[in-house]
XYZ file of C-alpha atoms in Angstrom:
763
model
C -118.511 -38.783 6.178
C -121.043 -36.028 6.962
C -119.741 -33.486 9.440
C -123.177 -32.291 10.542
C -124.689 -33.764 13.704
C -128.038 -35.299 12.808
C -128.935 -36.273 16.385
C -132.119 -34.758 17.816
C -131.219 -31.528 19.554
C -130.399 -31.873 23.262
C -133.069 -29.872 25.118
C -131.673 -30.027 28.657
C -131.538 -26.705 30.488
C -128.858 -25.464 32.859
C -129.227 -26.585 36.474
C -131.346 -24.098 38.385
C -132.894 -22.622 35.253
C -136.376 -21.191 35.652
C -139.089 -22.784 33.534
C -140.793 -20.477 31.018
C -144.121 -21.199 32.755
C -144.270 -21.914 36.460
C -145.955 -25.161 37.435
C -149.523 -24.467 38.600
C -150.790 -25.567 41.995
C -152.753 -28.789 41.572
C -156.446 -28.120 42.101
C -159.308 -30.559 42.136
C -161.316 -30.210 39.017
C -162.440 -31.834 35.834
C -160.181 -34.443 34.242
C -158.038 -33.312 31.315
C -159.461 -34.059 27.862
C -158.371 -37.286 26.186
C -154.798 -37.102 24.921
C -154.058 -34.093 27.077
C -152.176 -35.794 29.900
C -151.670 -39.061 31.721
C -149.072 -41.825 32.046
C -147.135 -41.955 28.765
C -146.419 -45.146 26.863
C -143.262 -45.158 24.776
C -143.881 -44.408 21.087
C -147.573 -43.651 21.579
C -148.536 -40.320 20.039
C -150.739 -38.271 22.407
C -152.940 -35.810 20.571
C -154.626 -32.908 22.357
C -157.102 -30.875 20.311
C -157.058 -27.792 22.534
C -154.843 -26.282 25.207
C -155.963 -22.792 26.145
C -155.351 -20.071 28.681
C -153.434 -20.977 31.807
C -154.313 -24.680 31.749
C -151.391 -27.056 32.154
C -151.498 -30.674 31.001
C -149.539 -33.169 33.054
C -147.845 -36.309 31.715
C -145.688 -38.793 33.585
C -142.902 -40.926 32.117
C -141.405 -43.908 33.929
C -137.808 -44.997 33.198
C -136.343 -48.286 34.366
C -132.619 -47.509 33.980
C -130.374 -44.759 35.260
C -129.114 -42.026 32.945
C -131.583 -42.767 30.202
C -132.086 -40.338 27.324
C -135.637 -39.417 26.425
C -136.338 -38.824 22.728
C -139.346 -36.538 22.413
C -141.373 -35.055 19.572
C -143.690 -32.142 20.316
C -145.775 -30.559 17.527
C -148.334 -27.780 17.752
C -150.783 -25.770 15.667
C -152.546 -22.557 16.748
C -156.321 -22.864 16.905
C -156.820 -19.147 16.479
C -155.534 -16.444 14.203
C -152.615 -15.617 16.491
C -149.384 -17.592 16.548
C -149.578 -19.140 20.001
C -146.797 -21.319 21.361
C -146.689 -24.161 23.852
C -143.948 -26.403 25.198
C -143.346 -29.471 27.358
C -141.302 -29.005 30.561
C -139.664 -32.065 32.134
C -139.181 -32.324 35.929
C -137.549 -35.051 38.013
C -139.073 -36.574 41.153
C -137.608 -33.750 43.277
C -139.215 -31.083 41.100
C -135.987 -30.031 39.380
C -136.580 -28.502 35.957
C -134.535 -30.571 33.425
C -135.643 -30.061 29.843
C -137.928 -28.201 27.490
C -139.410 -29.773 24.331
C -140.476 -27.126 21.833
C -141.151 -27.090 18.118
C -138.590 -29.683 16.950
C -137.734 -33.222 18.088
C -135.154 -33.313 20.846
C -133.446 -35.472 23.469
C -133.519 -35.040 27.241
C -130.810 -36.484 29.464
C -132.450 -38.016 32.570
C -130.980 -39.005 35.893
C -131.975 -41.862 38.181
C -134.544 -44.432 37.124
C -138.039 -43.479 38.212
C -140.968 -41.254 37.393
C -140.601 -37.932 35.592
C -143.282 -35.292 35.191
C -143.936 -33.394 31.973
C -146.009 -30.194 32.062
C -147.419 -28.870 28.782
C -148.367 -25.194 28.906
C -148.783 -22.153 26.690
C -145.690 -19.963 26.723
C -147.517 -16.838 27.930
C -150.570 -18.430 29.474
C -152.822 -17.119 26.711
C -154.078 -18.448 23.405
C -155.213 -21.838 22.175
C -153.167 -24.594 20.479
C -153.598 -28.198 19.444
C -150.542 -30.370 20.061
C -149.110 -33.870 19.839
C -146.491 -35.383 22.115
C -144.596 -38.689 21.965
C -141.464 -40.061 23.643
C -139.052 -42.966 23.215
C -136.342 -44.330 25.498
C -132.789 -44.574 24.168
C -131.602 -47.284 26.570
C -134.830 -49.304 26.796
C -136.515 -48.502 23.485
C -139.913 -49.890 22.630
C -140.723 -51.849 19.469
C -137.193 -52.257 18.078
C -137.061 -54.305 14.889
C -134.076 -56.550 14.215
C -131.915 -56.078 11.118
C -130.535 -59.470 10.106
C -127.455 -60.239 8.011
C -129.463 -60.200 4.795
C -130.288 -56.551 5.383
C -126.585 -55.680 5.001
C -126.260 -57.168 1.527
C -125.896 -54.740 -1.380
C -128.652 -56.752 -3.033
C -131.055 -55.793 -0.240
C -133.549 -53.037 -0.909
C -133.434 -51.937 2.722
C -136.288 -51.612 5.220
C -139.320 -49.388 4.580
C -140.547 -47.143 7.383
C -143.699 -45.093 7.948
C -143.775 -42.354 10.572
C -147.101 -40.835 11.591
C -147.388 -37.171 12.493
C -145.845 -36.489 15.885
C -144.024 -39.844 16.051
C -141.000 -40.107 18.314
C -139.372 -42.226 15.590
C -138.579 -45.839 14.773
C -136.068 -48.145 16.405
C -133.950 -50.900 14.849
C -131.248 -53.117 16.292
C -128.439 -55.158 14.780
C -125.052 -56.617 15.541
C -121.880 -56.520 13.453
C -118.208 -56.778 14.425
C -116.603 -53.574 15.644
C -114.624 -51.960 12.838
C -117.147 -52.969 10.187
C -117.512 -50.375 7.426
C -121.049 -49.728 6.201
C -122.237 -48.016 3.054
C -125.031 -45.637 3.981
C -127.854 -44.524 1.696
C -130.064 -41.434 1.812
C -133.388 -42.170 3.476
C -135.312 -41.108 0.339
C -138.079 -39.880 2.590
C -141.175 -37.906 1.764
C -140.139 -35.536 4.547
C -136.868 -34.996 6.385
C -136.222 -38.370 7.978
C -132.853 -38.667 9.642
C -131.343 -40.614 12.480
C -128.250 -42.110 14.041
C -126.559 -45.387 14.874
C -125.888 -45.951 18.582
C -123.212 -48.338 19.851
C -123.492 -50.827 22.722
C -123.094 -47.975 25.206
C -125.875 -46.038 23.465
C -123.401 -43.448 22.199
C -123.775 -42.001 18.672
C -121.536 -43.644 16.066
C -122.813 -42.485 12.691
C -125.595 -40.202 11.446
C -128.207 -41.375 8.959
C -129.407 -39.235 6.071
C -126.809 -39.144 3.264
C -124.754 -41.541 1.173
C -121.326 -42.076 2.739
C -119.228 -44.712 4.507
C -119.758 -45.334 8.230
C -117.231 -47.182 10.385
C -118.541 -48.909 13.520
C -115.648 -47.702 15.656
C -116.975 -49.017 18.980
C -118.563 -52.377 19.817
C -122.281 -53.184 19.652
C -124.904 -54.405 19.773
C -126.161 -51.395 17.848
C -129.417 -49.486 17.708
C -130.734 -47.232 14.952
C -133.031 -44.390 15.954
C -134.850 -42.576 13.133
C -137.167 -39.569 13.315
C -138.680 -36.868 11.116
C -136.934 -33.544 11.615
C -140.163 -31.550 11.993
C -142.430 -34.191 13.508
C -144.340 -34.542 10.230
C -145.726 -37.750 8.784
C -143.286 -39.355 6.326
C -142.302 -42.583 4.633
C -138.660 -43.552 4.194
C -136.259 -46.379 3.440
C -133.512 -47.389 5.831
C -130.677 -48.927 3.851
C -127.082 -49.732 4.653
C -124.799 -52.429 3.309
C -121.604 -53.941 4.585
C -118.462 -52.929 2.642
C -116.381 -55.082 4.929
C -116.631 -58.551 3.328
C -119.344 -57.199 1.066
C -121.992 -59.444 -0.425
C -124.587 -58.939 -3.131
C -122.247 -57.175 -5.596
C -121.757 -58.345 -9.203
C -118.231 -59.652 -9.727
C -115.559 -57.865 -11.758
C -112.188 -59.307 -12.704
C -109.185 -57.418 -14.108
C -109.287 -57.366 -17.904
C -106.434 -57.126 -20.436
C -105.714 -54.050 -22.519
C -108.018 -53.479 -25.467
C -111.778 -53.939 -25.698
C -112.806 -55.764 -22.485
C -115.868 -57.297 -24.151
C -117.804 -59.446 -21.692
C -115.224 -58.642 -19.010
C -116.862 -55.262 -18.504
C -119.624 -54.832 -15.951
C -122.665 -52.605 -15.835
C -124.514 -50.679 -13.177
C -127.413 -48.308 -12.650
C -127.743 -45.325 -10.338
C -131.232 -43.928 -9.835
C -130.380 -40.360 -8.867
C -128.195 -38.147 -6.738
C -126.831 -39.927 -3.681
C -127.622 -43.446 -4.873
C -124.837 -46.006 -4.829
C -123.984 -49.324 -6.445
C -121.219 -51.848 -5.935
C -118.987 -54.277 -7.787
C -116.925 -57.070 -6.251
C -113.433 -56.966 -7.715
C -111.465 -60.184 -7.482
C -107.824 -59.936 -8.502
C -105.338 -62.822 -8.688
C -102.297 -60.586 -8.182
C -101.059 -57.407 -6.595
C -100.343 -54.344 -8.721
C -101.867 -51.334 -10.379
C -105.236 -51.345 -12.104
C -107.164 -48.737 -14.063
C -110.824 -48.209 -13.131
C -112.810 -46.952 -16.131
C -116.473 -45.977 -16.133
C -118.487 -44.889 -19.155
C -119.866 -42.282 -18.772
C -118.153 -41.101 -15.610
C -118.728 -37.331 -15.559
C -121.285 -37.605 -12.754
C -120.105 -40.836 -11.141
C -117.733 -40.990 -8.201
C -115.993 -44.264 -7.433
C -114.019 -45.635 -4.494
C -112.199 -48.948 -4.041
C -112.104 -50.673 -0.628
C -110.267 -53.791 0.456
C -112.189 -56.633 2.078
C -111.599 -55.157 5.535
C -113.370 -51.980 4.418
C -110.236 -49.848 4.196
C -110.196 -47.340 1.347
C -107.544 -48.193 -1.225
C -108.120 -45.504 -3.845
C -110.723 -43.178 -5.326
C -111.492 -41.275 -8.497
C -109.939 -38.009 -7.341
C -106.625 -39.269 -6.000
C -106.115 -42.340 -8.172
C -107.875 -41.651 -11.434
C -105.058 -43.312 -13.370
C -103.578 -46.168 -11.391
C -105.138 -47.785 -8.343
C -102.486 -49.860 -6.598
C -103.993 -53.050 -5.146
C -101.707 -54.084 -2.272
C -102.605 -57.786 -2.336
C -104.409 -60.424 -4.321
C -107.974 -61.062 -3.221
C -111.341 -59.367 -2.997
C -112.069 -55.646 -3.199
C -115.277 -53.640 -3.353
C -115.817 -50.843 -5.882
C -118.485 -48.375 -4.771
C -120.029 -46.045 -7.357
C -122.205 -43.069 -6.459
C -124.281 -40.663 -8.519
C -123.466 -36.955 -8.242
C -126.205 -35.938 -10.682
C -129.960 -35.558 -10.295
C -130.629 -37.797 -13.288
C -130.468 -41.570 -13.335
C -127.396 -43.125 -14.978
C -126.695 -46.506 -16.521
C -122.987 -47.118 -16.938
C -120.342 -49.613 -18.006
C -117.301 -50.372 -15.859
C -114.048 -52.227 -16.430
C -110.898 -52.656 -14.379
C -107.822 -52.969 -16.594
C -104.825 -54.882 -15.246
C -101.933 -52.437 -15.599
C -99.630 -54.908 -13.870
C -99.486 -57.307 -16.817
C -98.862 -56.967 -20.535
C -101.848 -58.945 -21.854
C -103.302 -57.071 -24.823
C -100.349 -54.671 -24.970
C -98.393 -53.933 -28.140
C -94.822 -55.047 -27.439
C -93.071 -53.634 -30.522
C -92.949 -49.982 -29.574
C -89.972 -48.010 -30.880
C -88.890 -44.810 -29.166
C -87.223 -43.552 -32.353
C -88.420 -40.192 -33.609
C -88.325 -41.227 -37.263
C -91.084 -43.802 -36.768
C -94.640 -42.975 -37.822
C -97.088 -42.371 -34.984
C -99.015 -45.435 -33.840
C -102.654 -45.506 -34.921
C -104.798 -46.998 -32.152
C -108.505 -47.814 -32.116
C -111.071 -47.899 -29.320
C -114.356 -49.780 -29.675
C -115.479 -49.592 -26.039
C -115.968 -46.656 -23.705
C -114.077 -48.528 -20.962
C -111.175 -49.592 -23.168
C -107.535 -48.800 -22.442
C -104.747 -49.397 -24.967
C -101.103 -50.051 -24.279
C -97.679 -49.823 -25.915
C -94.842 -51.604 -24.128
C -91.157 -50.681 -24.337
C -87.846 -51.160 -22.574
C -86.313 -48.227 -20.747
C -83.264 -47.377 -18.682
C -82.823 -45.569 -15.397
C -82.940 -41.802 -15.885
C -84.171 -42.033 -19.471
C -86.687 -39.273 -20.152
C -89.666 -40.446 -22.203
C -92.476 -38.266 -23.549
C -95.864 -39.370 -24.895
C -97.798 -37.342 -27.472
C -101.368 -38.118 -28.539
C -104.096 -36.768 -30.825
C -107.630 -37.922 -31.691
C -108.541 -38.437 -35.335
C -111.953 -36.857 -34.762
C -113.063 -34.490 -31.996
C -112.261 -36.133 -28.677
C -109.714 -36.085 -25.880
C -106.910 -38.602 -25.420
C -105.410 -39.327 -22.016
C -102.033 -41.010 -21.602
C -99.799 -42.170 -18.790
C -96.681 -44.233 -18.221
C -96.686 -47.194 -15.835
C -93.953 -49.562 -14.750
C -94.144 -53.350 -14.947
C -96.164 -53.489 -11.704
C -98.757 -51.065 -13.051
C -97.621 -48.168 -10.866
C -98.332 -44.838 -12.581
C -95.253 -42.666 -13.049
C -94.779 -38.899 -13.098
C -98.386 -38.044 -12.279
C -97.359 -34.972 -10.256
C -96.885 -31.759 -12.237
C -93.308 -31.073 -13.246
C -91.659 -28.217 -15.115
C -89.751 -30.823 -17.102
C -91.017 -32.452 -20.280
C -91.858 -36.140 -20.170
C -91.034 -38.629 -17.453
C -87.650 -39.760 -16.125
C -87.781 -43.552 -15.753
C -86.784 -44.731 -12.263
C -84.942 -47.932 -13.254
C -84.012 -50.273 -16.066
C -86.970 -52.400 -17.072
C -90.257 -52.756 -18.887
C -92.670 -49.840 -19.132
C -96.059 -49.294 -20.705
C -97.585 -46.227 -22.320
C -101.300 -46.467 -21.536
C -103.794 -44.423 -23.536
C -107.556 -44.032 -23.630
C -110.219 -41.849 -25.182
C -112.493 -39.607 -23.161
C -115.584 -40.984 -24.900
C -116.243 -43.665 -27.513
C -119.721 -43.212 -29.048
C -118.618 -45.396 -31.977
C -115.365 -46.972 -33.080
C -112.795 -44.189 -32.733
C -109.132 -43.892 -33.664
C -106.289 -41.791 -32.369
C -102.532 -41.438 -32.730
C -99.809 -41.871 -30.127
C -96.085 -41.120 -30.234
C -93.867 -42.578 -27.496
C -90.455 -40.940 -27.797
C -87.175 -40.738 -25.905
C -85.760 -37.303 -25.148
C -82.618 -38.902 -23.749
C -80.081 -39.742 -26.480
C -82.830 -39.535 -29.100
C -82.546 -41.447 -32.353
C -83.971 -40.725 -35.786
C -83.678 -36.917 -35.700
C -82.161 -35.334 -38.842
C -79.015 -33.323 -38.133
C -78.909 -29.570 -38.732
C -76.156 -27.034 -38.109
C -75.992 -23.284 -37.709
C -76.981 -21.464 -40.901
C -76.352 -18.012 -42.324
C -78.374 -14.889 -43.034
C -79.306 -14.096 -46.645
C -79.337 -17.816 -47.465
C -81.906 -20.628 -47.405
C -82.592 -22.168 -43.959
C -79.916 -24.470 -42.564
C -82.347 -27.368 -42.296
C -83.983 -28.274 -45.579
C -87.668 -29.142 -45.753
C -88.396 -32.564 -44.335
C -90.569 -34.582 -41.938
C -89.940 -35.918 -38.397
C -90.865 -33.899 -35.334
C -87.304 -33.383 -34.087
C -83.922 -32.153 -35.252
C -80.492 -32.863 -33.825
C -78.859 -29.449 -33.616
C -75.068 -29.528 -33.884
C -73.653 -26.508 -32.052
C -69.956 -25.739 -32.586
C -69.513 -23.066 -29.922
C -71.275 -21.504 -26.966
C -73.611 -18.630 -27.717
C -77.174 -17.560 -28.351
C -79.024 -19.018 -31.318
C -82.405 -18.295 -32.835
C -84.042 -21.516 -33.994
C -87.272 -21.176 -35.915
C -89.298 -23.741 -37.836
C -91.637 -23.013 -40.749
C -94.067 -25.035 -42.810
C -94.517 -24.753 -46.565
C -96.767 -21.686 -46.195
C -94.251 -19.964 -43.955
C -96.301 -20.483 -40.792
C -94.012 -20.674 -37.832
C -94.047 -23.640 -35.453
C -92.710 -23.189 -31.957
C -90.186 -25.611 -30.568
C -88.412 -26.496 -27.346
C -84.728 -27.381 -27.023
C -83.317 -30.250 -24.943
C -79.848 -31.442 -24.070
C -78.862 -35.065 -24.645
C -80.144 -36.117 -21.213
C -83.633 -34.882 -22.119
C -83.487 -31.822 -19.872
C -85.233 -28.841 -21.438
C -82.908 -25.854 -21.742
C -85.224 -23.539 -23.706
C -89.001 -23.301 -23.762
C -88.907 -21.216 -26.937
C -86.183 -22.069 -29.408
C -86.347 -18.630 -31.036
C -83.932 -17.337 -28.401
C -81.857 -20.073 -26.798
C -78.541 -19.790 -24.995
C -76.089 -22.683 -25.342
C -73.369 -22.845 -22.706
C -71.295 -25.425 -24.546
C -70.778 -26.939 -27.960
C -72.411 -30.284 -28.669
C -75.542 -31.958 -29.944
C -78.960 -30.777 -28.785
C -82.516 -31.790 -29.683
C -85.101 -29.414 -31.125
C -88.697 -30.687 -30.865
C -91.702 -28.986 -32.454
C -94.236 -28.177 -29.728
C -92.161 -30.316 -27.418
C -94.204 -29.408 -24.359
C -97.611 -29.804 -26.034
C -99.480 -33.120 -26.087
C -100.687 -33.365 -29.717
C -99.041 -35.667 -32.233
C -97.055 -34.136 -35.097
C -96.643 -37.030 -37.496
C -94.223 -37.590 -40.345
C -96.643 -36.162 -42.893
C -95.802 -32.687 -41.583
C -92.892 -31.115 -43.483
C -90.977 -28.052 -42.334
C -87.699 -26.166 -42.660
C -85.378 -25.305 -39.788
C -83.756 -21.898 -39.545
C -80.784 -21.719 -37.158
C -79.141 -18.307 -36.919
C -76.923 -16.501 -34.409
C -78.693 -13.862 -32.329
C -75.821 -11.528 -33.154
C -76.013 -10.919 -36.906
C -73.037 -11.883 -39.014
C -72.268 -11.686 -42.711
C -74.711 -8.825 -43.279
C -73.916 -6.471 -46.177
C -73.501 -2.785 -45.365
C -76.310 -0.626 -46.716
C -74.601 2.340 -48.279
C -77.885 3.886 -49.386
C -81.455 3.864 -48.123
C -82.750 1.171 -50.483
C -82.348 -2.528 -49.689
C -83.572 -5.115 -52.189
C -83.649 -8.883 -52.082
C -85.755 -11.926 -52.850
C -87.174 -14.591 -50.555
C -86.708 -17.997 -52.175
C -87.593 -20.360 -49.315
C -89.931 -20.418 -46.305
C -88.140 -19.508 -43.104
C -85.520 -17.394 -44.838
C -83.956 -14.396 -43.058
C -82.140 -11.453 -44.628
C -80.021 -8.962 -42.751
C -78.405 -5.669 -43.642
C -76.131 -3.318 -41.728
C -77.690 0.134 -41.482
C -75.687 3.237 -42.299
C -77.306 5.415 -39.610
C -75.315 6.151 -36.421
C -76.257 5.632 -32.791
C -78.919 8.071 -31.628
C -80.512 8.441 -35.042
C -84.171 7.725 -35.681
C -85.165 5.658 -38.696
C -88.358 4.568 -40.394
C -88.812 1.660 -42.778
C -90.800 2.214 -45.958
C -91.770 -0.334 -48.597
C -93.753 0.118 -51.821
C -97.316 1.077 -50.924
C -98.710 -1.735 -53.058
C -96.661 -4.476 -51.394
C -96.922 -6.363 -48.124
C -94.322 -5.413 -45.584
C -91.785 -8.110 -44.701
C -91.466 -8.474 -40.954
C -88.432 -6.467 -39.869
C -86.687 -5.991 -36.566
C -83.607 -3.975 -35.636
C -80.788 -4.993 -33.278
C -77.578 -3.364 -32.113
C -74.061 -4.747 -32.599
C -74.510 -7.188 -29.702
C -77.785 -8.529 -31.074
C -79.978 -6.692 -28.559
C -83.492 -6.056 -29.849
C -84.448 -2.409 -30.413
C -87.690 -2.238 -32.409
C -89.700 -3.881 -35.173
C -92.105 -3.235 -37.989
C -95.245 -3.993 -36.015
C -95.018 -0.506 -34.514
C -91.990 1.802 -34.371
C -90.463 1.204 -37.789
C -93.740 1.821 -39.594
C -96.035 3.675 -37.226
C -93.707 6.069 -35.360
C -89.909 5.857 -35.676
C -87.139 3.719 -34.210
C -84.359 5.255 -32.143
C -81.019 3.478 -32.610
C -79.821 3.054 -29.044
C -76.910 0.950 -27.901
C -73.701 0.359 -29.811
C -73.353 0.698 -33.568
C -73.404 -0.826 -36.090
C -77.099 -1.588 -36.246
C -78.749 -4.317 -38.266
C -82.166 -4.745 -39.840
C -83.339 -8.357 -40.105
C -86.159 -9.164 -42.508
C -88.366 -12.238 -42.863
C -91.352 -13.079 -45.012
C -94.918 -12.752 -43.769
C -96.930 -15.889 -43.031
C -98.854 -17.480 -45.893
C -96.843 -15.535 -48.483
C -95.179 -17.182 -51.447
C -91.454 -16.472 -51.833
C -91.028 -13.193 -53.723
C -88.722 -10.181 -54.164
C -88.873 -7.324 -51.679
C -87.681 -3.744 -51.428
C -87.348 -1.608 -48.305
C -85.960 1.827 -47.562
C -84.490 2.694 -44.180
C -84.817 6.469 -43.960
C -83.348 8.688 -41.276
C -86.124 11.004 -40.083
C -84.416 13.103 -37.374
C -82.048 16.065 -37.677
C -82.252 19.072 -39.959
C -84.231 18.186 -43.076
C -81.960 17.517 -46.039
C -84.661 17.067 -48.677
C -85.741 19.601 -51.297
C -88.369 22.090 -50.222
C -92.016 21.260 -50.644
C -92.814 23.971 -53.165
C -95.818 22.477 -54.956
C -93.960 21.166 -57.993
C -94.831 17.695 -59.282
C -92.915 14.688 -57.943
C -92.202 11.393 -59.697
C -91.824 7.824 -58.451
C -90.406 4.611 -59.956
C -90.108 0.962 -58.961
C -86.986 1.743 -56.906
C -87.626 5.390 -56.077
C -90.985 4.859 -54.375
C -90.349 7.379 -51.571
C -90.356 11.133 -52.159
C -88.836 13.335 -49.443
C -89.621 17.039 -49.097
C -88.947 19.580 -46.336
C -90.766 22.584 -44.886
C -88.843 25.250 -42.971
C -89.943 26.338 -39.518
C -91.518 29.508 -40.831
C -93.184 27.747 -43.724
C -96.121 26.184 -41.891
C -98.733 26.848 -39.259
C -99.951 24.785 -36.313
C -102.412 22.956 -38.553
C -101.748 22.239 -42.216
C -103.641 20.468 -44.988
C -101.438 18.202 -47.134
C -102.800 17.191 -50.540
C -101.532 14.713 -53.100
C -103.017 13.655 -56.420
C -101.696 11.203 -58.973
C -101.740 12.839 -62.385
C -100.106 9.982 -64.336
C -98.941 6.409 -63.940
C -100.350 3.756 -61.619
C -100.689 3.038 -57.918
C -101.420 5.159 -54.891
C -99.466 6.743 -52.053
C -99.617 7.546 -48.352
C -98.040 10.396 -46.419
C -96.106 10.915 -43.170
C -94.757 14.064 -41.492
C -91.822 14.121 -39.012
C -90.342 16.913 -36.918
C -86.600 17.509 -36.535
C -86.387 15.092 -33.572
C -87.729 12.251 -35.708
C -91.182 12.116 -34.117
C -93.964 11.238 -36.558
C -96.734 13.822 -36.138
C -98.902 12.803 -39.035
C -99.508 9.493 -40.801
C -98.997 7.048 -42.071
C -102.266 7.821 -43.788
C -104.170 5.368 -45.919
C -103.037 4.727 -49.497
C -104.908 6.850 -52.057
C -104.492 8.223 -55.563
C -105.897 11.549 -54.363
C -106.275 12.734 -50.799
C -106.057 15.679 -48.410
C -104.881 15.030 -44.860
C -105.091 17.643 -42.098
C -102.255 17.491 -39.558
C -101.562 19.250 -36.250
C -97.879 20.165 -36.300
C -95.168 21.289 -33.867
C -92.993 24.341 -34.301
C -89.773 23.880 -36.249
C -88.718 22.389 -39.570
C -90.548 19.333 -40.937
C -89.795 16.363 -43.179
C -92.602 15.120 -45.446
C -92.438 11.592 -46.930
C -94.764 10.510 -49.715
C -94.641 6.694 -49.888
C -95.932 5.507 -53.276
C -96.401 2.182 -55.011
C -93.424 0.590 -56.734
C -94.450 1.931 -60.132
C -93.845 4.880 -62.444
C -96.148 7.734 -61.479
C -96.359 11.511 -61.126
C -98.051 13.248 -58.181
C -99.004 16.793 -57.340
C -97.955 17.384 -53.703
C -98.755 20.568 -51.802
C -99.664 22.009 -48.410
C -101.505 25.023 -47.087
C -102.919 26.296 -43.851
C -105.924 24.250 -42.818
C -109.203 25.867 -43.774
C -107.705 27.767 -46.712
C -109.660 27.186 -49.892
């Protein structure tokens, strides 16, 4: 309901207030021009072509009831170039100044029945204006037209009105039972026509200007007073219909699931603020789904036959619970500027008609393929559930669209519609439930997939145990969205899933009750042994059907069974997607290491952990761009996995200590050689063997491949590189004081390079 007060502004002044222009002493003289004074008739518009100087025009108004309210409209236009102003001052029979009518329509509270005097004068006693003045009585209005019962039908077009310039407004009267709820329409005026409904005591009940619902809270008979907000001429339409025991609305009846066909209704809305109605007749209580196509700009509300709101689009977009069998009214309103023609259907969620009744909650079943042929269609899959069972619904369109789903009980009550941190919906009791689904839009016949699955004691999930490093994944490639993970002892596991191209899929982990214990399975703590459920994208709505095949890697967070690397070089071969290798590093705590692989090969992803499995660094930055400090407790482990979209292949990696006194031969300018295994050349420069800026040059003189260069100080900080890979290059580096280690990282091929350095700028 509008919060703004659309009543004409009250223009009464405070008792004892001084009028802006003192009343002039009455002098005998010429009669005032026509329209510039006299005894006023209600609703008659008095037009005065000129009021100038200190002249005052006198009007009298006679009221026949005590405490009447005078509605007045005063308009004015300056006759000269200056903006001159006039006003109408109201006095009672004792000469008390009561009210002042100025530029806009207003209301004046009167006292005892009798004669009141109105003086019209220029505000400063100078200038020249033309004005109009008209009044209407609130308690004894003139020319009130009666609004019969037919006016309150939704099929009625309303009552047309035509206000002339300066009009004090129109009056209408009607009678309806107190408590009646009315649907109001905008006045659709050519100006700013507004008004109000007055009850039997002539007190305002509801404003008139916008589309909303008005409740007649106090008894009638009722009057409607309309006026133009600026006193201008305007046409308008007064329209209001009774929602309480509404008439004139096309009938809708609850339809079964599926295409409603002829059971759907239609409606048209001309523009913003317009409304339409549908009479819903239901044979039973329970939840229903109100669907409108297209509904982006349409608001809907359902009322019972007494006019009480039952539900609306915002609060009950899924399930509208009808408390009793009988008649209801559905009101639609347009929130857009453009006209809309729409279809509407009300689906009976409280019954199973049209619902598929052979829905399995097993994870090994293929997703259900559903089809929509109507924009107001809702589909349904029925199943039996038990109290506390947690059920999740996944859905995906076949072509670009959006799918909406919900669970309802046997009465059609929507379940779990409030946001929860849990996945799925815990069923409240043993019984029959329905998974309801619908498409956002259906321009043509459209299909989509739905999976209804139980997270509680799930069935159909292949079993997988804890695997080992340096071996194929524990769970072989296969379909089905879930895996039953058999955990033999408490601890932290890393569970990762990969498709055939080694792309990782994220998963969530659930206990047997369906409670989610890990959002990301890649680091999940298990407090007890037992069976758990791993679900790909468990918290995401899209379907992952049985045509998707993946492997499941299950490894302890604390590495085990990793061979000890007695030298820098570690070689292996990836044979399966999702495979992880690990090796125990020889370097002690506090050392800094860098990982180097052949310059012509793609790095495997590598990360380093301490003896407890705590993460230290990885190959996205420290291992390959700076250096990795081995903090924590030794021994330390490097864990390697294949890059995404890479076919299984051999790999080679060197884990080189880069801190401490350099132990490599001196960089003396002699040629260096590389091979498939010896692809890293290490050379040292003493503290007095370099300046603050040095130019390092390398050139391949035989063999194949290229190389890149890095320079480290004695603390293991990389001050230069890694550069790009080239067959010939000079790199200028700013260097710290002290001894340096230089690493030339070449391709895994036989080659010979010239490697040298000199002070920068030396030719």
